[in-house]
PDB file of C-alpha atoms in Angstrom:
ATOM      1  CA  UNK A   1    -148.911  48.176-125.356  1.00 43.00           C
ATOM      2  CA  UNK A   2    -151.956  50.462-125.506  1.00 51.00           C
ATOM      3  CA  UNK A   3    -151.615  54.187-124.776  1.00 60.00           C
ATOM      4  CA  UNK A   4    -151.862  55.078-121.080  1.00 63.00           C
ATOM      5  CA  UNK A   5    -155.221  56.291-119.781  1.00 71.00           C
ATOM      6  CA  UNK A   6    -155.458  60.098-119.736  1.00 82.00           C
ATOM      7  CA  UNK A   7    -157.029  62.202-117.008  1.00 85.00           C
ATOM      8  CA  UNK A   8    -159.083  64.137-119.552  1.00 85.00           C
ATOM      9  CA  UNK A   9    -160.633  60.958-120.988  1.00 85.00           C
ATOM     10  CA  UNK A  10    -161.380  59.420-117.629  1.00 82.00           C
ATOM     11  CA  UNK A  11    -163.050  62.493-116.147  1.00 85.00           C
ATOM     12  CA  UNK A  12    -165.539  62.542-119.037  1.00 86.00           C
ATOM     13  CA  UNK A  13    -165.952  58.773-119.054  1.00 82.00           C
ATOM     14  CA  UNK A  14    -166.905  58.823-115.374  1.00 80.00           C
ATOM     15  CA  UNK A  15    -169.541  61.463-116.136  1.00 83.00           C
ATOM     16  CA  UNK A  16    -168.136  64.136-113.803  1.00 85.00           C
ATOM     17  CA  UNK A  17    -167.781  66.741-116.557  1.00 89.00           C
ATOM     18  CA  UNK A  18    -169.187  67.136-120.050  1.00 89.00           C
ATOM     19  CA  UNK A  19    -167.108  67.393-123.198  1.00 88.00           C
ATOM     20  CA  UNK A  20    -167.984  71.097-123.430  1.00 89.00           C
ATOM     21  CA  UNK A  21    -166.792  71.733-119.870  1.00 88.00           C
ATOM     22  CA  UNK A  22    -163.611  69.816-120.589  1.00 89.00           C
ATOM     23  CA  UNK A  23    -163.129  71.939-123.716  1.00 90.00           C
ATOM     24  CA  UNK A  24    -163.457  75.093-121.581  1.00 89.00           C
ATOM     25  CA  UNK A  25    -160.854  73.850-119.135  1.00 89.00           C
ATOM     26  CA  UNK A  26    -158.450  72.797-121.888  1.00 90.00           C
ATOM     27  CA  UNK A  27    -158.771  76.206-123.542  1.00 89.00           C
ATOM     28  CA  UNK A  28    -158.036  77.852-120.181  1.00 88.00           C
ATOM     29  CA  UNK A  29    -155.060  75.544-119.699  1.00 87.00           C
ATOM     30  CA  UNK A  30    -153.694  76.519-123.147  1.00 88.00           C
ATOM     31  CA  UNK A  31    -154.068  80.187-122.198  1.00 87.00           C
ATOM     32  CA  UNK A  32    -152.163  79.670-118.962  1.00 85.00           C
ATOM     33  CA  UNK A  33    -149.487  77.590-120.666  1.00 84.00           C
ATOM     34  CA  UNK A  34    -149.101  80.391-123.216  1.00 84.00           C
ATOM     35  CA  UNK A  35    -148.352  82.817-120.421  1.00 84.00           C
ATOM     36  CA  UNK A  36    -145.830  80.416-118.892  1.00 81.00           C
ATOM     37  CA  UNK A  37    -147.986  79.103-116.044  1.00 80.00           C
ATOM     38  CA  UNK A  38    -148.146  75.316-115.708  1.00 80.00           C
ATOM     39  CA  UNK A  39    -151.460  74.099-114.372  1.00 81.00           C
ATOM     40  CA  UNK A  40    -153.007  70.698-113.758  1.00 85.00           C
ATOM     41  CA  UNK A  41    -156.233  70.000-115.598  1.00 87.00           C
ATOM     42  CA  UNK A  42    -157.895  68.628-112.459  1.00 87.00           C
ATOM     43  CA  UNK A  43    -157.182  71.799-110.484  1.00 87.00           C
ATOM     44  CA  UNK A  44    -158.463  73.929-113.349  1.00 88.00           C
ATOM     45  CA  UNK A  45    -161.696  71.941-113.506  1.00 90.00           C
ATOM     46  CA  UNK A  46    -162.027  72.451-109.753  1.00 87.00           C
ATOM     47  CA  UNK A  47    -161.359  76.200-110.062  1.00 88.00           C
ATOM     48  CA  UNK A  48    -163.975  76.469-112.802  1.00 89.00           C
ATOM     49  CA  UNK A  49    -166.489  74.702-110.551  1.00 89.00           C
ATOM     50  CA  UNK A  50    -166.950  71.723-112.883  1.00 89.00           C
ATOM     51  CA  UNK A  51    -165.352  69.167-110.556  1.00 87.00           C
ATOM     52  CA  UNK A  52    -165.582  68.782-106.767  1.00 87.00           C
ATOM     53  CA  UNK A  53    -162.437  67.927-104.754  1.00 85.00           C
ATOM     54  CA  UNK A  54    -163.930  64.517-103.903  1.00 83.00           C
ATOM     55  CA  UNK A  55    -164.559  63.779-107.583  1.00 84.00           C
ATOM     56  CA  UNK A  56    -161.033  64.949-108.390  1.00 85.00           C
ATOM     57  CA  UNK A  57    -159.562  62.490-105.866  1.00 81.00           C
ATOM     58  CA  UNK A  58    -161.767  59.707-107.196  1.00 80.00           C
ATOM     59  CA  UNK A  59    -160.569  60.306-110.763  1.00 83.00           C
ATOM     60  CA  UNK A  60    -156.925  60.227-109.610  1.00 82.00           C
ATOM     61  CA  UNK A  61    -157.479  56.952-107.751  1.00 76.00           C
ATOM     62  CA  UNK A  62    -159.232  55.445-110.766  1.00 75.00           C
ATOM     63  CA  UNK A  63    -156.396  56.653-112.973  1.00 77.00           C
ATOM     64  CA  UNK A  64    -153.832  54.955-110.745  1.00 73.00           C
ATOM     65  CA  UNK A  65    -155.807  51.733-110.704  1.00 68.00           C
ATOM     66  CA  UNK A  66    -156.293  51.657-114.467  1.00 70.00           C
ATOM     67  CA  UNK A  67    -152.604  52.328-115.082  1.00 68.00           C
ATOM     68  CA  UNK A  68    -151.658  49.670-112.553  1.00 61.00           C
ATOM     69  CA  UNK A  69    -153.871  47.089-114.228  1.00 59.00           C
ATOM     70  CA  UNK A  70    -152.538  48.044-117.642  1.00 61.00           C
ATOM     71  CA  UNK A  71    -148.931  47.730-116.455  1.00 54.00           C
ATOM     72  CA  UNK A  72    -149.219  44.373-114.686  1.00 47.00           C
ATOM     73  CA  UNK A  73    -148.841  42.011-117.645  1.00 43.00           C
ATOM     74  CA  UNK A  74    -146.124  44.017-119.367  1.00 42.00           C
ATOM     75  CA  UNK A  75    -142.471  43.112-119.467  1.00 36.00           C
ATOM     76  CA  UNK A  76    -139.958  45.492-117.987  1.00 43.00           C
ATOM     77  CA  UNK A  77    -137.383  46.320-120.612  1.00 39.00           C
ATOM     78  CA  UNK A  78    -134.669  48.092-118.684  1.00 43.00           C
ATOM     79  CA  UNK A  79    -131.754  45.966-117.559  1.00 46.00           C
ATOM     80  CA  UNK A  80    -129.376  48.886-117.134  1.00 51.00           C
ATOM     81  CA  UNK A  81    -128.605  48.317-113.494  1.00 55.00           C
ATOM     82  CA  UNK A  82    -129.107  44.575-113.270  1.00 56.00           C
ATOM     83  CA  UNK A  83    -125.466  44.186-112.287  1.00 61.00           C
ATOM     84  CA  UNK A  84    -126.262  45.846-108.947  1.00 63.00           C
ATOM     85  CA  UNK A  85    -128.412  42.855-108.034  1.00 58.00           C
ATOM     86  CA  UNK A  86    -125.730  40.464-109.183  1.00 61.00           C
ATOM     87  CA  UNK A  87    -123.269  42.207-106.875  1.00 65.00           C
ATOM     88  CA  UNK A  88    -125.744  42.484-103.978  1.00 62.00           C
ATOM     89  CA  UNK A  89    -126.761  38.834-103.808  1.00 60.00           C
ATOM     90  CA  UNK A  90    -123.406  37.278-102.856  1.00 60.00           C
ATOM     91  CA  UNK A  91    -122.690  40.060-100.363  1.00 60.00           C
ATOM     92  CA  UNK A  92    -126.016  39.361 -98.660  1.00 59.00           C
ATOM     93  CA  UNK A  93    -125.213  35.656 -98.630  1.00 57.00           C
ATOM     94  CA  UNK A  94    -121.723  36.297 -97.214  1.00 54.00           C
ATOM     95  CA  UNK A  95    -120.425  33.171 -95.547  1.00 56.00           C
ATOM     96  CA  UNK A  96    -116.641  33.153 -95.855  1.00 66.00           C
ATOM     97  CA  UNK A  97    -114.048  35.163 -97.812  1.00 68.00           C
ATOM     98  CA  UNK A  98    -113.200  32.037 -99.807  1.00 72.00           C
ATOM     99  CA  UNK A  99    -116.836  31.566-100.826  1.00 70.00           C
ATOM    100  CA  UNK A 100    -117.104  35.197-101.831  1.00 71.00           C
ATOM    101  CA  UNK A 101    -113.952  34.976-103.910  1.00 74.00           C
ATOM    102  CA  UNK A 102    -115.396  31.857-105.523  1.00 75.00           C
ATOM    103  CA  UNK A 103    -118.460  33.909-106.435  1.00 74.00           C
ATOM    104  CA  UNK A 104    -116.262  36.560-108.038  1.00 76.00           C
ATOM    105  CA  UNK A 105    -114.418  33.863-109.986  1.00 79.00           C
ATOM    106  CA  UNK A 106    -117.690  32.323-111.169  1.00 78.00           C
ATOM    107  CA  UNK A 107    -118.916  35.696-112.413  1.00 77.00           C
ATOM    108  CA  UNK A 108    -115.707  36.256-114.360  1.00 79.00           C
ATOM    109  CA  UNK A 109    -115.512  32.745-115.827  1.00 80.00           C
ATOM    110  CA  UNK A 110    -119.241  32.805-116.582  1.00 78.00           C
ATOM    111  CA  UNK A 111    -118.968  36.021-118.551  1.00 75.00           C
ATOM    112  CA  UNK A 112    -116.467  34.219-120.742  1.00 76.00           C
ATOM    113  CA  UNK A 113    -118.045  30.749-120.955  1.00 77.00           C
ATOM    114  CA  UNK A 114    -121.753  31.101-120.253  1.00 70.00           C
ATOM    115  CA  UNK A 115    -122.643  34.596-121.538  1.00 68.00           C
ATOM    116  CA  UNK A 116    -126.427  34.727-121.963  1.00 65.00           C
ATOM    117  CA  UNK A 117    -127.164  31.061-121.240  1.00 68.00           C
ATOM    118  CA  UNK A 118    -128.774  30.661-117.773  1.00 65.00           C
ATOM    119  CA  UNK A 119    -128.228  26.888-117.784  1.00 69.00           C
ATOM    120  CA  UNK A 120    -124.473  27.320-118.067  1.00 73.00           C
ATOM    121  CA  UNK A 121    -124.484  29.946-115.339  1.00 70.00           C
ATOM    122  CA  UNK A 122    -126.287  27.546-113.064  1.00 70.00           C
ATOM    123  CA  UNK A 123    -123.854  24.741-113.896  1.00 73.00           C
ATOM    124  CA  UNK A 124    -120.896  26.995-113.070  1.00 75.00           C
ATOM    125  CA  UNK A 125    -122.407  28.088-109.771  1.00 71.00           C
ATOM    126  CA  UNK A 126    -123.184  24.491-108.942  1.00 70.00           C
ATOM    127  CA  UNK A 127    -119.641  23.388-109.704  1.00 74.00           C
ATOM    128  CA  UNK A 128    -118.252  26.185-107.532  1.00 72.00           C
ATOM    129  CA  UNK A 129    -120.490  25.248-104.622  1.00 67.00           C
ATOM    130  CA  UNK A 130    -119.222  21.651-104.839  1.00 67.00           C
ATOM    131  CA  UNK A 131    -115.553  22.639-105.109  1.00 72.00           C
ATOM    132  CA  UNK A 132    -115.618  25.341-102.417  1.00 70.00           C
ATOM    133  CA  UNK A 133    -117.341  24.388 -99.150  1.00 64.00           C
ATOM    134  CA  UNK A 134    -120.114  26.830 -98.208  1.00 63.00           C
ATOM    135  CA  UNK A 135    -120.027  28.616-101.539  1.00 63.00           C
ATOM    136  CA  UNK A 136    -123.771  29.060-101.798  1.00 62.00           C
ATOM    137  CA  UNK A 137    -122.958  32.659-102.634  1.00 58.00           C
ATOM    138  CA  UNK A 138    -121.263  31.484-105.804  1.00 61.00           C
ATOM    139  CA  UNK A 139    -124.460  29.892-107.049  1.00 63.00           C
ATOM    140  CA  UNK A 140    -126.466  33.010-106.251  1.00 61.00           C
ATOM    141  CA  UNK A 141    -123.902  35.269-107.906  1.00 61.00           C
ATOM    142  CA  UNK A 142    -123.848  33.103-110.986  1.00 63.00           C
ATOM    143  CA  UNK A 143    -127.624  32.975-111.168  1.00 61.00           C
ATOM    144  CA  UNK A 144    -127.951  36.689-110.581  1.00 61.00           C
ATOM    145  CA  UNK A 145    -125.334  37.542-113.118  1.00 61.00           C
ATOM    146  CA  UNK A 146    -126.670  35.085-115.671  1.00 62.00           C
ATOM    147  CA  UNK A 147    -130.167  36.478-115.374  1.00 57.00           C
ATOM    148  CA  UNK A 148    -129.200  40.090-115.012  1.00 59.00           C
ATOM    149  CA  UNK A 149    -126.267  41.144-117.043  1.00 56.00           C
ATOM    150  CA  UNK A 150    -124.124  38.790-119.065  1.00 58.00           C
ATOM    151  CA  UNK A 151    -121.888  41.494-120.592  1.00 68.00           C
ATOM    152  CA  UNK A 152    -118.191  41.234-119.891  1.00 71.00           C
ATOM    153  CA  UNK A 153    -117.618  44.837-118.778  1.00 73.00           C
ATOM    154  CA  UNK A 154    -120.360  44.671-116.145  1.00 71.00           C
ATOM    155  CA  UNK A 155    -119.298  41.186-115.106  1.00 73.00           C
ATOM    156  CA  UNK A 156    -115.818  42.483-114.319  1.00 76.00           C
ATOM    157  CA  UNK A 157    -117.391  45.292-112.268  1.00 75.00           C
ATOM    158  CA  UNK A 158    -119.558  42.800-110.356  1.00 73.00           C
ATOM    159  CA  UNK A 159    -116.560  40.547-109.710  1.00 74.00           C
ATOM    160  CA  UNK A 160    -114.605  43.539-108.387  1.00 77.00           C
ATOM    161  CA  UNK A 161    -117.431  44.576-106.043  1.00 74.00           C
ATOM    162  CA  UNK A 162    -117.763  41.019-104.753  1.00 71.00           C
ATOM    163  CA  UNK A 163    -113.994  40.668-104.267  1.00 72.00           C
ATOM    164  CA  UNK A 164    -113.764  43.999-102.435  1.00 72.00           C
ATOM    165  CA  UNK A 165    -116.695  43.039-100.224  1.00 67.00           C
ATOM    166  CA  UNK A 166    -114.766  39.906 -99.207  1.00 65.00           C
ATOM    167  CA  UNK A 167    -111.720  41.979 -98.289  1.00 65.00           C
ATOM    168  CA  UNK A 168    -113.426  44.856 -96.476  1.00 64.00           C
ATOM    169  CA  UNK A 169    -114.475  43.997 -92.909  1.00 59.00           C
ATOM    170  CA  UNK A 170    -118.109  45.121 -93.019  1.00 54.00           C
ATOM    171  CA  UNK A 171    -120.127  45.412 -89.832  1.00 48.00           C
ATOM    172  CA  UNK A 172    -122.622  42.561 -89.522  1.00 50.00           C
ATOM    173  CA  UNK A 173    -125.529  45.041 -89.566  1.00 49.00           C
ATOM    174  CA  UNK A 174    -124.353  46.405 -92.913  1.00 53.00           C
ATOM    175  CA  UNK A 175    -124.894  42.991 -94.435  1.00 61.00           C
ATOM    176  CA  UNK A 176    -128.681  43.107 -94.261  1.00 73.00           C
ATOM    177  CA  UNK A 177    -130.277  43.554 -97.674  1.00 76.00           C
ATOM    178  CA  UNK A 178    -131.952  46.736 -96.442  1.00 79.00           C
ATOM    179  CA  UNK A 179    -128.604  48.383 -95.840  1.00 79.00           C
ATOM    180  CA  UNK A 180    -127.228  47.015 -99.072  1.00 77.00           C
ATOM    181  CA  UNK A 181    -130.173  48.413-101.019  1.00 81.00           C
ATOM    182  CA  UNK A 182    -129.633  51.791 -99.355  1.00 82.00           C
ATOM    183  CA  UNK A 183    -125.918  51.741-100.140  1.00 80.00           C
ATOM    184  CA  UNK A 184    -126.592  50.722-103.740  1.00 79.00           C
ATOM    185  CA  UNK A 185    -129.188  53.494-104.149  1.00 81.00           C
ATOM    186  CA  UNK A 186    -126.850  56.134-102.745  1.00 82.00           C
ATOM    187  CA  UNK A 187    -123.926  54.903-104.831  1.00 80.00           C
ATOM    188  CA  UNK A 188    -126.008  54.965-108.013  1.00 78.00           C
ATOM    189  CA  UNK A 189    -127.261  58.457-107.152  1.00 80.00           C
ATOM    190  CA  UNK A 190    -123.728  59.697-106.501  1.00 79.00           C
ATOM    191  CA  UNK A 191    -122.311  58.086-109.625  1.00 74.00           C
ATOM    192  CA  UNK A 192    -125.034  59.395-111.877  1.00 69.00           C
ATOM    193  CA  UNK A 193    -123.628  61.929-114.254  1.00 55.00           C
ATOM    194  CA  UNK A 194    -126.615  62.923-116.299  1.00 50.00           C
ATOM    195  CA  UNK A 195    -130.395  62.635-115.877  1.00 46.00           C
ATOM    196  CA  UNK A 196    -132.206  60.032-117.944  1.00 44.00           C
TER     197      UNK A 196
ATOM    198  CA  UNK B   1    -129.932  34.940 -95.875  1.00 70.00           C
ATOM    199  CA  UNK B   2    -133.395  34.235 -94.534  1.00 81.00           C
ATOM    200  CA  UNK B   3    -136.627  34.129 -96.510  1.00 84.00           C
ATOM    201  CA  UNK B   4    -137.444  37.770 -95.719  1.00 86.00           C
ATOM    202  CA  UNK B   5    -134.107  38.979 -97.098  1.00 84.00           C
ATOM    203  CA  UNK B   6    -134.480  36.742-100.139  1.00 84.00           C
ATOM    204  CA  UNK B   7    -137.894  38.211-100.935  1.00 88.00           C
ATOM    205  CA  UNK B   8    -136.569  41.771-101.011  1.00 87.00           C
ATOM    206  CA  UNK B   9    -133.544  40.843-103.094  1.00 84.00           C
ATOM    207  CA  UNK B  10    -135.873  39.035-105.491  1.00 84.00           C
ATOM    208  CA  UNK B  11    -138.075  42.132-105.743  1.00 87.00           C
ATOM    209  CA  UNK B  12    -134.996  44.277-106.438  1.00 84.00           C
ATOM    210  CA  UNK B  13    -133.947  41.765-109.042  1.00 80.00           C
ATOM    211  CA  UNK B  14    -137.358  41.728-110.695  1.00 80.00           C
ATOM    212  CA  UNK B  15    -137.426  45.523-110.804  1.00 78.00           C
ATOM    213  CA  UNK B  16    -134.006  45.932-112.326  1.00 75.00           C
ATOM    214  CA  UNK B  17    -133.864  43.088-114.803  1.00 72.00           C
ATOM    215  CA  UNK B  18    -136.110  42.098-117.628  1.00 70.00           C
ATOM    216  CA  UNK B  19    -139.109  40.336-116.160  1.00 71.00           C
ATOM    217  CA  UNK B  20    -140.492  37.261-117.879  1.00 72.00           C
ATOM    218  CA  UNK B  21    -144.089  37.581-119.011  1.00 74.00           C
ATOM    219  CA  UNK B  22    -145.167  35.185-116.279  1.00 77.00           C
ATOM    220  CA  UNK B  23    -143.083  36.749-113.534  1.00 79.00           C
ATOM    221  CA  UNK B  24    -145.738  35.852-110.976  1.00 82.00           C
ATOM    222  CA  UNK B  25    -144.975  32.133-111.406  1.00 83.00           C
ATOM    223  CA  UNK B  26    -141.873  32.729-109.264  1.00 83.00           C
ATOM    224  CA  UNK B  27    -144.300  33.248-106.381  1.00 86.00           C
ATOM    225  CA  UNK B  28    -144.745  29.474-106.304  1.00 87.00           C
ATOM    226  CA  UNK B  29    -141.034  28.855-105.706  1.00 86.00           C
ATOM    227  CA  UNK B  30    -141.057  29.340-101.892  1.00 88.00           C
ATOM    228  CA  UNK B  31    -143.879  26.786-101.504  1.00 88.00           C
ATOM    229  CA  UNK B  32    -142.016  24.390-103.761  1.00 86.00           C
ATOM    230  CA  UNK B  33    -138.748  24.890-101.877  1.00 84.00           C
ATOM    231  CA  UNK B  34    -140.544  24.223 -98.602  1.00 86.00           C
ATOM    232  CA  UNK B  35    -142.238  21.108-100.009  1.00 86.00           C
ATOM    233  CA  UNK B  36    -138.858  19.787-101.185  1.00 83.00           C
ATOM    234  CA  UNK B  37    -137.413  20.129 -97.691  1.00 81.00           C
ATOM    235  CA  UNK B  38    -140.099  17.676 -96.513  1.00 83.00           C
ATOM    236  CA  UNK B  39    -138.759  15.030 -98.887  1.00 79.00           C
ATOM    237  CA  UNK B  40    -135.686  12.956 -97.947  1.00 76.00           C
ATOM    238  CA  UNK B  41    -133.441  14.787-100.419  1.00 71.00           C
ATOM    239  CA  UNK B  42    -130.920  16.337 -98.043  1.00 66.00           C
ATOM    240  CA  UNK B  43    -128.859  19.053 -99.706  1.00 64.00           C
ATOM    241  CA  UNK B  44    -130.294  18.085-103.082  1.00 68.00           C
ATOM    242  CA  UNK B  45    -133.536  19.831-102.127  1.00 69.00           C
ATOM    243  CA  UNK B  46    -131.915  23.221-102.739  1.00 68.00           C
ATOM    244  CA  UNK B  47    -130.442  22.021-106.015  1.00 68.00           C
ATOM    245  CA  UNK B  48    -133.771  20.680-107.275  1.00 73.00           C
ATOM    246  CA  UNK B  49    -135.464  23.951-106.314  1.00 73.00           C
ATOM    247  CA  UNK B  50    -132.756  25.860-108.211  1.00 71.00           C
ATOM    248  CA  UNK B  51    -133.295  23.668-111.271  1.00 71.00           C
ATOM    249  CA  UNK B  52    -137.045  24.294-111.195  1.00 73.00           C
ATOM    250  CA  UNK B  53    -136.378  28.018-110.859  1.00 70.00           C
ATOM    251  CA  UNK B  54    -134.399  27.872-114.099  1.00 68.00           C
ATOM    252  CA  UNK B  55    -137.231  26.400-116.172  1.00 67.00           C
ATOM    253  CA  UNK B  56    -138.054  28.366-119.324  1.00 63.00           C
ATOM    254  CA  UNK B  57    -141.266  30.092-118.113  1.00 63.00           C
ATOM    255  CA  UNK B  58    -139.288  31.765-115.335  1.00 60.00           C
ATOM    256  CA  UNK B  59    -136.338  32.962-117.398  1.00 59.00           C
ATOM    257  CA  UNK B  60    -134.425  35.094-116.706  1.00 54.00           C
ATOM    258  CA  UNK B  61    -134.363  33.149-113.482  1.00 64.00           C
ATOM    259  CA  UNK B  62    -132.441  35.411-111.124  1.00 72.00           C
ATOM    260  CA  UNK B  63    -135.466  36.423-109.022  1.00 79.00           C
ATOM    261  CA  UNK B  64    -136.784  32.843-108.885  1.00 80.00           C
ATOM    262  CA  UNK B  65    -133.363  31.536-107.857  1.00 77.00           C
ATOM    263  CA  UNK B  66    -133.098  34.077-105.077  1.00 79.00           C
ATOM    264  CA  UNK B  67    -136.478  32.875-103.817  1.00 83.00           C
ATOM    265  CA  UNK B  68    -135.237  29.272-104.011  1.00 80.00           C
ATOM    266  CA  UNK B  69    -132.044  30.012-102.056  1.00 77.00           C
ATOM    267  CA  UNK B  70    -133.189  30.288 -98.413  1.00 80.00           C
ATOM    268  CA  UNK B  71    -134.338  27.435 -96.226  1.00 80.00           C
ATOM    269  CA  UNK B  72    -138.017  27.870 -95.377  1.00 85.00           C
ATOM    270  CA  UNK B  73    -138.675  26.701 -91.816  1.00 84.00           C
ATOM    271  CA  UNK B  74    -142.467  26.545 -92.163  1.00 87.00           C
ATOM    272  CA  UNK B  75    -145.269  26.841 -94.667  1.00 88.00           C
ATOM    273  CA  UNK B  76    -146.055  30.230 -93.115  1.00 87.00           C
ATOM    274  CA  UNK B  77    -142.567  31.484 -93.978  1.00 87.00           C
ATOM    275  CA  UNK B  78    -143.005  30.286 -97.555  1.00 89.00           C
ATOM    276  CA  UNK B  79    -146.387  32.020 -97.816  1.00 90.00           C
ATOM    277  CA  UNK B  80    -144.991  35.276 -96.382  1.00 89.00           C
ATOM    278  CA  UNK B  81    -142.094  35.166 -98.810  1.00 90.00           C
ATOM    279  CA  UNK B  82    -144.336  34.516-101.822  1.00 90.00           C
ATOM    280  CA  UNK B  83    -146.773  37.218-100.715  1.00 91.00           C
ATOM    281  CA  UNK B  84    -143.987  39.744-100.225  1.00 90.00           C
ATOM    282  CA  UNK B  85    -142.557  39.012-103.659  1.00 89.00           C
ATOM    283  CA  UNK B  86    -145.890  39.166-105.484  1.00 89.00           C
ATOM    284  CA  UNK B  87    -147.125  42.287-103.655  1.00 88.00           C
ATOM    285  CA  UNK B  88    -143.739  43.976-103.858  1.00 86.00           C
ATOM    286  CA  UNK B  89    -143.335  43.555-107.583  1.00 85.00           C
ATOM    287  CA  UNK B  90    -146.983  44.357-108.317  1.00 84.00           C
ATOM    288  CA  UNK B  91    -147.024  47.513-106.185  1.00 81.00           C
ATOM    289  CA  UNK B  92    -143.589  48.806-107.102  1.00 79.00           C
ATOM    290  CA  UNK B  93    -143.839  47.913-110.768  1.00 74.00           C
ATOM    291  CA  UNK B  94    -147.407  48.870-111.413  1.00 70.00           C
ATOM    292  CA  UNK B  95    -148.023  51.785-109.076  1.00 73.00           C
ATOM    293  CA  UNK B  96    -144.687  53.405-108.373  1.00 77.00           C
ATOM    294  CA  UNK B  97    -142.380  52.607-111.270  1.00 75.00           C
ATOM    295  CA  UNK B  98    -143.767  55.242-113.611  1.00 75.00           C
ATOM    296  CA  UNK B  99    -143.951  57.867-110.878  1.00 79.00           C
ATOM    297  CA  UNK B 100    -140.362  57.293-109.840  1.00 79.00           C
ATOM    298  CA  UNK B 101    -139.268  57.941-113.421  1.00 77.00           C
ATOM    299  CA  UNK B 102    -141.054  61.283-113.686  1.00 77.00           C
ATOM    300  CA  UNK B 103    -139.483  64.731-113.785  1.00 77.00           C
ATOM    301  CA  UNK B 104    -140.811  65.576-110.323  1.00 78.00           C
ATOM    302  CA  UNK B 105    -138.183  63.236-108.844  1.00 79.00           C
ATOM    303  CA  UNK B 106    -134.718  64.871-108.631  1.00 81.00           C
ATOM    304  CA  UNK B 107    -132.553  63.770-111.549  1.00 80.00           C
ATOM    305  CA  UNK B 108    -129.909  62.093-109.415  1.00 81.00           C
ATOM    306  CA  UNK B 109    -132.527  59.910-107.709  1.00 81.00           C
ATOM    307  CA  UNK B 110    -134.799  59.291-110.688  1.00 82.00           C
ATOM    308  CA  UNK B 111    -135.374  55.687-111.732  1.00 79.00           C
ATOM    309  CA  UNK B 112    -133.288  52.933-110.193  1.00 80.00           C
ATOM    310  CA  UNK B 113    -131.927  54.799-107.118  1.00 84.00           C
ATOM    311  CA  UNK B 114    -135.444  55.876-106.156  1.00 85.00           C
ATOM    312  CA  UNK B 115    -136.724  52.320-106.603  1.00 85.00           C
ATOM    313  CA  UNK B 116    -133.948  50.947-104.418  1.00 85.00           C
ATOM    314  CA  UNK B 117    -134.619  53.581-101.765  1.00 87.00           C
ATOM    315  CA  UNK B 118    -138.328  52.738-101.699  1.00 88.00           C
ATOM    316  CA  UNK B 119    -137.455  49.069-101.414  1.00 87.00           C
ATOM    317  CA  UNK B 120    -134.973  49.709 -98.601  1.00 88.00           C
ATOM    318  CA  UNK B 121    -137.521  51.772 -96.685  1.00 88.00           C
ATOM    319  CA  UNK B 122    -140.102  49.012 -97.174  1.00 88.00           C
ATOM    320  CA  UNK B 123    -137.549  46.462 -95.934  1.00 88.00           C
ATOM    321  CA  UNK B 124    -136.936  48.314 -92.673  1.00 86.00           C
ATOM    322  CA  UNK B 125    -140.614  49.218 -92.243  1.00 86.00           C
ATOM    323  CA  UNK B 126    -141.763  45.609 -92.501  1.00 85.00           C
ATOM    324  CA  UNK B 127    -138.835  44.095 -90.612  1.00 81.00           C
ATOM    325  CA  UNK B 128    -140.555  44.203 -87.185  1.00 77.00           C
ATOM    326  CA  UNK B 129    -143.580  42.466 -88.694  1.00 76.00           C
ATOM    327  CA  UNK B 130    -141.325  39.714 -90.025  1.00 74.00           C
ATOM    328  CA  UNK B 131    -140.116  38.995 -86.494  1.00 69.00           C
ATOM    329  CA  UNK B 132    -143.638  38.465 -85.126  1.00 65.00           C
TER     330      UNK B 132
END
């Protein structure tokens, strides 16, 4: 992936400041940084009278757009919290405790038999939905788990969350994905031990 | 789970798992799922949609399968679902993802929790529109 677009490059490219003016601002920024003051290049250029506030906003918008376009075709690498989705899906699809327990069983058996093979995950979910009436959740759990996080340790965690969700009498309103996303976000924030 | 819920779960899934290069192809799944319900397939319509969602270009297929799961009552519902998924992933991934990982965000919220919070807020904000 190419290097992200920098503010300093864009402001010159758009013709709002010259290279010499940019050099002035960068020198001033180094001075300030040396004395422990953090300053944004855009604000410095404004303070020095090289950039108007409107031009500053325009550069920031352009910067956002260019970064957005650059990021669109890329592949997201992080799968650290994929298990959250795998646990969320069957809870959102909650139909009956038996179906939810079937989902937990599929996740556990799949971690052993299917591992990283999505086809096998799908087959397991399919089999569960045939064996247990109304176990659409099992298929979703299997698919989510197969696509998200095939490792055994996380699969056990997902199965536990699903099983607990079948046992705990949740209020119907708490079953909307919005609430589940909120709960997941708060849980992850609370459980976080160290910043990334 | 209705199509609106499925769209948001699919966005969450796409944000937290590795996205295939052609992640946007999953946007066609709601239309396909709706088209399959028009055929005399009965319950097999959902199964066929799930199989299509597992095709290699869409792997890992979790987001596509979530989009294939609900029953779409109309072509409008399918279009809304596809639009939500495509816009949601594009906006959250391209515009907000980097910002939510930056130092300005408190450490305990940085990254995934912040993404989920944004998604949850978007869910509740757009919910009244979904009922129109």
